[in-house]
């Protein structure tokens, strides 16, 4: 890699913005159930007239929850169409103008032109481009800024308390795209964003008796950003990706995977606070030791919490998936702990997708 020029240097995920119907209540939900801390607020009190945003954080994970304050608002239209969903994946870059000009010259479509905003804490430069569906990437250059979040925001100190559950940083974010669109979007990440494909799964890897999907994992130059892209594949019944495309009304972010250093503690905390997870049958654990070999964790404890394990050439990983986080069966979270493994849990796909099918069955969408 060191001989290649990274055409789009990215320092990391800066924040993820969700458009939600009630940002204040959503912020309370994430704080009280997932251990986020209140960070910043922008709205009427900070001089905005038509929307408000609450920013919450846990270690390096930052979520921005935004709602419109007026009728017939573009954000309201977005929520009406997609439900509460991810609008923006913001990527921190050393040079926003260069990132914007470069990606546009390679075929990206502009969402917002480079804009410099400032307050007494310095300045930031932001610009945006479109990706799949109505999702966008915001480039953000903030080396000359030391305020709480961004110009336009003030510290937010609501009278509630929560303690972190050990969420550390975003490991990957998955996009669901439409039939035959996976290659269009992997090409976009390759050609426009300078990413490389690191893994590919076909429908033989990811299928159950009833449903199937395909996936390719794209990673940026320094490997910090990983975006798996899923598309549906033919099966006897409607797959989870098709269900997503129906309820989200098109392509969008399917899940946000967040890393922890102690998944047993993190999941115990999340379950105590009311987060619901997909559970696999107890039989999953019967042959676990044969499949993954020796691991540090107590298998009975993993079984109690429903945590899954997979091994690759480099080590193993532990992972678990929440049920959909909002009203629509669309966006969910994954919690992942990597112990050397750099893969995505291929050995768990079947057990997991059967668990998802049981949920689809209950929703009447496995048809
Ligand atoms: Fe994942």
PDB file of N, CA, C and O in Angstrom, residues 107-162:
ATOM      1  N   UNK A 107     -16.644  11.624 -10.864  1.00  0.00           N
ATOM      2  CA  UNK A 107     -18.020  11.211 -11.152  1.00  0.00           C
ATOM      3  C   UNK A 107     -19.017  11.354 -10.025  1.00  0.00           C
ATOM      4  O   UNK A 107     -20.190  11.018 -10.198  1.00  0.00           O
ATOM      5  N   UNK A 108     -18.595  11.836  -8.852  1.00  0.00           N
ATOM      6  CA  UNK A 108     -19.550  11.998  -7.749  1.00  0.00           C
ATOM      7  C   UNK A 108     -20.546  13.119  -8.063  1.00  0.00           C
ATOM      8  O   UNK A 108     -20.243  14.039  -8.828  1.00  0.00           O
ATOM      9  N   UNK A 109     -21.712  13.037  -7.464  1.00  0.00           N
ATOM     10  CA  UNK A 109     -22.730  14.081  -7.610  1.00  0.00           C
ATOM     11  C   UNK A 109     -22.740  14.916  -6.334  1.00  0.00           C
ATOM     12  O   UNK A 109     -22.763  14.383  -5.226  1.00  0.00           O
ATOM     13  N   UNK A 110     -22.711  16.237  -6.514  1.00  0.00           N
ATOM     14  CA  UNK A 110     -22.625  17.149  -5.376  1.00  0.00           C
ATOM     15  C   UNK A 110     -23.903  17.140  -4.550  1.00  0.00           C
ATOM     16  O   UNK A 110     -25.013  17.139  -5.081  1.00  0.00           O
ATOM     17  N   UNK A 111     -23.744  17.130  -3.233  1.00  0.00           N
ATOM     18  CA  UNK A 111     -24.873  17.344  -2.312  1.00  0.00           C
ATOM     19  C   UNK A 111     -24.790  18.757  -1.740  1.00  0.00           C
ATOM     20  O   UNK A 111     -25.783  19.454  -1.645  1.00  0.00           O
ATOM     21  N   UNK A 112     -23.589  19.186  -1.363  1.00  0.00           N
ATOM     22  CA  UNK A 112     -23.398  20.557  -0.871  1.00  0.00           C
ATOM     23  C   UNK A 112     -21.973  21.007  -1.183  1.00  0.00           C
ATOM     24  O   UNK A 112     -21.016  20.243  -1.033  1.00  0.00           O
ATOM     25  N   UNK A 113     -21.848  22.233  -1.641  1.00  0.00           N
ATOM     26  CA  UNK A 113     -20.539  22.767  -2.018  1.00  0.00           C
ATOM     27  C   UNK A 113     -19.701  23.077  -0.784  1.00  0.00           C
ATOM     28  O   UNK A 113     -20.250  23.278   0.299  1.00  0.00           O
ATOM     29  N   UNK A 114     -18.369  23.119  -0.923  1.00  0.00           N
ATOM     30  CA  UNK A 114     -17.522  23.425   0.228  1.00  0.00           C
ATOM     31  C   UNK A 114     -17.935  24.744   0.883  1.00  0.00           C
ATOM     32  O   UNK A 114     -18.106  25.760   0.209  1.00  0.00           O
ATOM     33  N   UNK A 115     -18.166  24.684   2.188  1.00  0.00           N
ATOM     34  CA  UNK A 115     -18.602  25.848   2.944  1.00  0.00           C
ATOM     35  C   UNK A 115     -17.760  25.972   4.203  1.00  0.00           C
ATOM     36  O   UNK A 115     -17.563  24.998   4.919  1.00  0.00           O
ATOM     37  N   UNK A 116     -17.276  27.179   4.430  1.00  0.00           N
ATOM     38  CA  UNK A 116     -16.464  27.440   5.626  1.00  0.00           C
ATOM     39  C   UNK A 116     -17.370  28.071   6.665  1.00  0.00           C
ATOM     40  O   UNK A 116     -18.061  29.053   6.392  1.00  0.00           O
ATOM     41  N   UNK A 117     -17.421  27.493   7.866  1.00  0.00           N
ATOM     42  CA  UNK A 117     -18.190  28.102   8.949  1.00  0.00           C
ATOM     43  C   UNK A 117     -17.247  28.323  10.115  1.00  0.00           C
ATOM     44  O   UNK A 117     -16.292  27.577  10.308  1.00  0.00           O
ATOM     45  N   UNK A 118     -17.537  29.371  10.888  1.00  0.00           N
ATOM     46  CA  UNK A 118     -16.610  29.675  11.987  1.00  0.00           C
ATOM     47  C   UNK A 118     -17.334  30.252  13.193  1.00  0.00           C
ATOM     48  O   UNK A 118     -18.453  30.754  13.095  1.00  0.00           O
ATOM     49  N   UNK A 119     -16.715  30.098  14.329  1.00  0.00           N
ATOM     50  CA  UNK A 119     -17.125  30.812  15.542  1.00  0.00           C
ATOM     51  C   UNK A 119     -15.845  31.108  16.325  1.00  0.00           C
ATOM     52  O   UNK A 119     -14.741  30.971  15.771  1.00  0.00           O
ATOM     53  N   UNK A 120     -15.986  31.484  17.589  1.00  0.00           N
ATOM     54  CA  UNK A 120     -14.789  31.890  18.333  1.00  0.00           C
ATOM     55  C   UNK A 120     -13.806  30.739  18.565  1.00  0.00           C
ATOM     56  O   UNK A 120     -12.675  30.952  19.003  1.00  0.00           O
ATOM     57  N   UNK A 121     -14.242  29.506  18.284  1.00  0.00           N
ATOM     58  CA  UNK A 121     -13.365  28.343  18.486  1.00  0.00           C
ATOM     59  C   UNK A 121     -12.581  27.947  17.232  1.00  0.00           C
ATOM     60  O   UNK A 121     -11.872  26.953  17.241  1.00  0.00           O
ATOM     61  N   UNK A 122     -12.777  28.698  16.143  1.00  0.00           N
ATOM     62  CA  UNK A 122     -12.049  28.385  14.927  1.00  0.00           C
ATOM     63  C   UNK A 122     -12.995  28.164  13.748  1.00  0.00           C
ATOM     64  O   UNK A 122     -14.128  28.637  13.775  1.00  0.00           O
ATOM     65  N   UNK A 123     -12.518  27.432  12.746  1.00  0.00           N
ATOM     66  CA  UNK A 123     -13.384  27.206  11.590  1.00  0.00           C
ATOM     67  C   UNK A 123     -13.289  25.768  11.093  1.00  0.00           C
ATOM     68  O   UNK A 123     -12.318  25.062  11.356  1.00  0.00           O
ATOM     69  N   UNK A 124     -14.345  25.361  10.385  1.00  0.00           N
ATOM     70  CA  UNK A 124     -14.375  24.052   9.727  1.00  0.00           C
ATOM     71  C   UNK A 124     -14.789  24.278   8.277  1.00  0.00           C
ATOM     72  O   UNK A 124     -15.401  25.298   7.940  1.00  0.00           O
ATOM     73  N   UNK A 125     -14.421  23.321   7.426  1.00  0.00           N
ATOM     74  CA  UNK A 125     -14.874  23.350   6.037  1.00  0.00           C
ATOM     75  C   UNK A 125     -15.596  22.038   5.770  1.00  0.00           C
ATOM     76  O   UNK A 125     -15.061  20.961   6.046  1.00  0.00           O
ATOM     77  N   UNK A 126     -16.823  22.148   5.250  1.00  0.00           N
ATOM     78  CA  UNK A 126     -17.618  20.956   4.971  1.00  0.00           C
ATOM     79  C   UNK A 126     -18.154  20.996   3.548  1.00  0.00           C
ATOM     80  O   UNK A 126     -18.450  22.057   3.008  1.00  0.00           O
ATOM     81  N   UNK A 127     -18.289  19.802   2.967  1.00  0.00           N
ATOM     82  CA  UNK A 127     -18.914  19.656   1.649  1.00  0.00           C
ATOM     83  C   UNK A 127     -19.521  18.273   1.600  1.00  0.00           C
ATOM     84  O   UNK A 127     -19.158  17.404   2.408  1.00  0.00           O
ATOM     85  N   UNK A 128     -20.465  18.054   0.679  1.00  0.00           N
ATOM     86  CA  UNK A 128     -21.112  16.741   0.648  1.00  0.00           C
ATOM     87  C   UNK A 128     -21.281  16.200  -0.752  1.00  0.00           C
ATOM     88  O   UNK A 128     -21.422  16.956  -1.718  1.00  0.00           O
ATOM     89  N   UNK A 129     -21.243  14.857  -0.853  1.00  0.00           N
ATOM     90  CA  UNK A 129     -21.553  14.184  -2.123  1.00  0.00           C
ATOM     91  C   UNK A 129     -22.584  13.089  -1.862  1.00  0.00           C
ATOM     92  O   UNK A 129     -22.710  12.593  -0.744  1.00  0.00           O
ATOM     93  N   UNK A 130     -23.295  12.738  -2.909  1.00  0.00           N
ATOM     94  CA  UNK A 130     -24.306  11.677  -2.796  1.00  0.00           C
ATOM     95  C   UNK A 130     -23.664  10.300  -2.900  1.00  0.00           C
ATOM     96  O   UNK A 130     -22.695  10.106  -3.628  1.00  0.00           O
ATOM     97  N   UNK A 131     -24.231   9.332  -2.159  1.00  0.00           N
ATOM     98  CA  UNK A 131     -23.919   7.931  -2.401  1.00  0.00           C
ATOM     99  C   UNK A 131     -25.251   7.199  -2.632  1.00  0.00           C
ATOM    100  O   UNK A 131     -26.202   7.807  -3.131  1.00  0.00           O
ATOM    101  N   UNK A 132     -25.336   5.915  -2.251  1.00  0.00           N
ATOM    102  CA  UNK A 132     -26.544   5.125  -2.565  1.00  0.00           C
ATOM    103  C   UNK A 132     -27.810   5.723  -1.932  1.00  0.00           C
ATOM    104  O   UNK A 132     -27.779   6.287  -0.848  1.00  0.00           O
ATOM    105  N   UNK A 133     -28.927   5.567  -2.643  1.00  0.00           N
ATOM    106  CA  UNK A 133     -30.212   6.069  -2.146  1.00  0.00           C
ATOM    107  C   UNK A 133     -30.146   7.563  -1.915  1.00  0.00           C
ATOM    108  O   UNK A 133     -29.624   8.315  -2.739  1.00  0.00           O
ATOM    109  N   UNK A 134     -30.679   8.005  -0.778  1.00  0.00           N
ATOM    110  CA  UNK A 134     -30.601   9.434  -0.434  1.00  0.00           C
ATOM    111  C   UNK A 134     -29.528   9.690   0.611  1.00  0.00           C
ATOM    112  O   UNK A 134     -29.516  10.728   1.275  1.00  0.00           O
ATOM    113  N   UNK A 135     -28.638   8.714   0.771  1.00  0.00           N
ATOM    114  CA  UNK A 135     -27.546   8.829   1.745  1.00  0.00           C
ATOM    115  C   UNK A 135     -26.447   9.716   1.159  1.00  0.00           C
ATOM    116  O   UNK A 135     -26.227   9.721  -0.050  1.00  0.00           O
ATOM    117  N   UNK A 136     -25.762  10.456   2.038  1.00  0.00           N
ATOM    118  CA  UNK A 136     -24.676  11.317   1.560  1.00  0.00           C
ATOM    119  C   UNK A 136     -23.421  11.103   2.412  1.00  0.00           C
ATOM    120  O   UNK A 136     -23.496  10.619   3.537  1.00  0.00           O
ATOM    121  N   UNK A 137     -22.283  11.463   1.825  1.00  0.00           N
ATOM    122  CA  UNK A 137     -21.043  11.571   2.588  1.00  0.00           C
ATOM    123  C   UNK A 137     -20.717  13.043   2.739  1.00  0.00           C
ATOM    124  O   UNK A 137     -20.721  13.787   1.754  1.00  0.00           O
ATOM    125  N   UNK A 138     -20.459  13.450   3.977  1.00  0.00           N
ATOM    126  CA  UNK A 138     -20.005  14.812   4.236  1.00  0.00           C
ATOM    127  C   UNK A 138     -18.500  14.739   4.474  1.00  0.00           C
ATOM    128  O   UNK A 138     -18.028  13.921   5.269  1.00  0.00           O
ATOM    129  N   UNK A 139     -17.749  15.548   3.768  1.00  0.00           N
ATOM    130  CA  UNK A 139     -16.318  15.685   4.057  1.00  0.00           C
ATOM    131  C   UNK A 139     -16.173  16.817   5.062  1.00  0.00           C
ATOM    132  O   UNK A 139     -16.757  17.885   4.878  1.00  0.00           O
ATOM    133  N   UNK A 140     -15.407  16.580   6.091  1.00  0.00           N
ATOM    134  CA  UNK A 140     -15.260  17.613   7.105  1.00  0.00           C
ATOM    135  C   UNK A 140     -13.796  17.779   7.499  1.00  0.00           C
ATOM    136  O   UNK A 140     -13.121  16.823   7.836  1.00  0.00           O
ATOM    137  N   UNK A 141     -13.356  19.028   7.386  1.00  0.00           N
ATOM    138  CA  UNK A 141     -11.975  19.392   7.723  1.00  0.00           C
ATOM    139  C   UNK A 141     -12.052  20.254   8.978  1.00  0.00           C
ATOM    140  O   UNK A 141     -12.653  21.317   8.956  1.00  0.00           O
ATOM    141  N   UNK A 142     -11.505  19.731  10.092  1.00  0.00           N
ATOM    142  CA  UNK A 142     -11.704  20.436  11.357  1.00  0.00           C
ATOM    143  C   UNK A 142     -10.416  20.657  12.147  1.00  0.00           C
ATOM    144  O   UNK A 142     -10.460  20.861  13.354  1.00  0.00           O
ATOM    145  N   UNK A 143      -9.264  20.628  11.452  1.00  0.00           N
ATOM    146  CA  UNK A 143      -8.018  20.769  12.216  1.00  0.00           C
ATOM    147  C   UNK A 143      -7.869  22.173  12.819  1.00  0.00           C
ATOM    148  O   UNK A 143      -7.097  22.371  13.750  1.00  0.00           O
ATOM    149  N   UNK A 144      -8.609  23.143  12.301  1.00  0.00           N
ATOM    150  CA  UNK A 144      -8.541  24.504  12.852  1.00  0.00           C
ATOM    151  C   UNK A 144      -9.724  24.818  13.766  1.00  0.00           C
ATOM    152  O   UNK A 144     -10.126  25.971  13.904  1.00  0.00           O
ATOM    153  N   UNK A 145     -10.293  23.762  14.362  1.00  0.00           N
ATOM    154  CA  UNK A 145     -11.470  23.975  15.208  1.00  0.00           C
ATOM    155  C   UNK A 145     -11.336  23.229  16.518  1.00  0.00           C
ATOM    156  O   UNK A 145     -10.971  22.050  16.535  1.00  0.00           O
ATOM    157  N   UNK A 146     -11.616  23.890  17.636  1.00  0.00           N
ATOM    158  CA  UNK A 146     -11.550  23.203  18.929  1.00  0.00           C
ATOM    159  C   UNK A 146     -12.796  23.429  19.775  1.00  0.00           C
ATOM    160  O   UNK A 146     -12.756  23.308  21.000  1.00  0.00           O
ATOM    161  N   UNK A 147     -13.930  23.733  19.120  1.00  0.00           N
ATOM    162  CA  UNK A 147     -15.206  23.873  19.842  1.00  0.00           C
ATOM    163  C   UNK A 147     -15.801  22.514  20.179  1.00  0.00           C
ATOM    164  O   UNK A 147     -15.222  21.469  19.882  1.00  0.00           O
ATOM    165  N   UNK A 148     -17.001  22.549  20.782  1.00  0.00           N
ATOM    166  CA  UNK A 148     -17.634  21.329  21.283  1.00  0.00           C
ATOM    167  C   UNK A 148     -17.984  20.357  20.153  1.00  0.00           C
ATOM    168  O   UNK A 148     -17.802  19.150  20.275  1.00  0.00           O
ATOM    169  N   UNK A 149     -18.466  20.882  19.015  1.00  0.00           N
ATOM    170  CA  UNK A 149     -18.779  20.014  17.871  1.00  0.00           C
ATOM    171  C   UNK A 149     -18.533  20.738  16.556  1.00  0.00           C
ATOM    172  O   UNK A 149     -17.583  20.448  15.851  1.00  0.00           O
ATOM    173  N   UNK A 150     -19.405  21.665  16.235  1.00  0.00           N
ATOM    174  CA  UNK A 150     -19.261  22.445  15.001  1.00  0.00           C
ATOM    175  C   UNK A 150     -19.770  23.852  15.288  1.00  0.00           C
ATOM    176  O   UNK A 150     -20.565  24.043  16.219  1.00  0.00           O
ATOM    177  N   UNK A 151     -19.355  24.842  14.508  1.00  0.00           N
ATOM    178  CA  UNK A 151     -19.951  26.174  14.659  1.00  0.00           C
ATOM    179  C   UNK A 151     -21.476  26.063  14.527  1.00  0.00           C
ATOM    180  O   UNK A 151     -21.971  25.291  13.699  1.00  0.00           O
ATOM    181  N   UNK A 152     -22.211  26.804  15.336  1.00  0.00           N
ATOM    182  CA  UNK A 152     -23.670  26.727  15.297  1.00  0.00           C
ATOM    183  C   UNK A 152     -24.236  25.887  16.428  1.00  0.00           C
ATOM    184  O   UNK A 152     -25.432  25.879  16.667  1.00  0.00           O
ATOM    185  N   UNK A 153     -23.363  25.168  17.116  1.00  0.00           N
ATOM    186  CA  UNK A 153     -23.808  24.318  18.231  1.00  0.00           C
ATOM    187  C   UNK A 153     -23.335  24.897  19.556  1.00  0.00           C
ATOM    188  O   UNK A 153     -22.322  25.587  19.626  1.00  0.00           O
ATOM    189  N   UNK A 154     -24.087  24.564  20.614  1.00  0.00           N
ATOM    190  CA  UNK A 154     -23.668  24.906  21.970  1.00  0.00           C
ATOM    191  C   UNK A 154     -23.643  23.614  22.786  1.00  0.00           C
ATOM    192  O   UNK A 154     -24.242  22.616  22.394  1.00  0.00           O
ATOM    193  N   UNK A 155     -22.940  23.595  23.912  1.00  0.00           N
ATOM    194  CA  UNK A 155     -22.951  22.382  24.743  1.00  0.00           C
ATOM    195  C   UNK A 155     -24.381  22.047  25.152  1.00  0.00           C
ATOM    196  O   UNK A 155     -25.205  22.942  25.370  1.00  0.00           O
ATOM    197  N   UNK A 156     -24.670  20.737  25.232  1.00  0.00           N
ATOM    198  CA  UNK A 156     -26.010  20.288  25.645  1.00  0.00           C
ATOM    199  C   UNK A 156     -25.880  19.539  26.956  1.00  0.00           C
ATOM    200  O   UNK A 156     -25.145  18.548  27.026  1.00  0.00           O
ATOM    201  N   UNK A 157     -26.555  20.024  27.971  1.00  0.00           N
ATOM    202  CA  UNK A 157     -26.487  19.408  29.302  1.00  0.00           C
ATOM    203  C   UNK A 157     -27.881  19.113  29.835  1.00  0.00           C
ATOM    204  O   UNK A 157     -28.369  19.795  30.732  1.00  0.00           O
ATOM    205  N   UNK A 158     -28.544  18.081  29.307  1.00  0.00           N
ATOM    206  CA  UNK A 158     -29.888  17.762  29.793  1.00  0.00           C
ATOM    207  C   UNK A 158     -29.804  17.156  31.192  1.00  0.00           C
ATOM    208  O   UNK A 158     -28.770  16.599  31.566  1.00  0.00           O
ATOM    209  N   UNK A 159     -30.897  17.254  31.956  1.00  0.00           N
ATOM    210  CA  UNK A 159     -30.875  16.745  33.333  1.00  0.00           C
ATOM    211  C   UNK A 159     -31.086  15.234  33.391  1.00  0.00           C
ATOM    212  O   UNK A 159     -31.945  14.744  34.113  1.00  0.00           O
ATOM    213  N   UNK A 160     -30.325  14.484  32.594  1.00  0.00           N
ATOM    214  CA  UNK A 160     -30.384  13.025  32.679  1.00  0.00           C
ATOM    215  C   UNK A 160     -28.967  12.497  32.783  1.00  0.00           C
ATOM    216  O   UNK A 160     -28.017  13.157  32.354  1.00  0.00           O
ATOM    217  N   UNK A 161     -28.863  11.307  33.336  1.00  0.00           N
ATOM    218  CA  UNK A 161     -27.537  10.728  33.500  1.00  0.00           C
ATOM    219  C   UNK A 161     -27.499   9.321  32.955  1.00  0.00           C
ATOM    220  O   UNK A 161     -28.464   8.584  33.023  1.00  0.00           O
ATOM    221  N   UNK A 162     -26.353   8.966  32.405  1.00  0.00           N
ATOM    222  CA  UNK A 162     -26.162   7.631  31.881  1.00  0.00           C
ATOM    223  C   UNK A 162     -24.674   7.340  31.952  1.00  0.00           C
ATOM    224  O   UNK A 162     -23.860   8.261  31.983  1.00  0.00           O
TER     225      UNK A 162
END
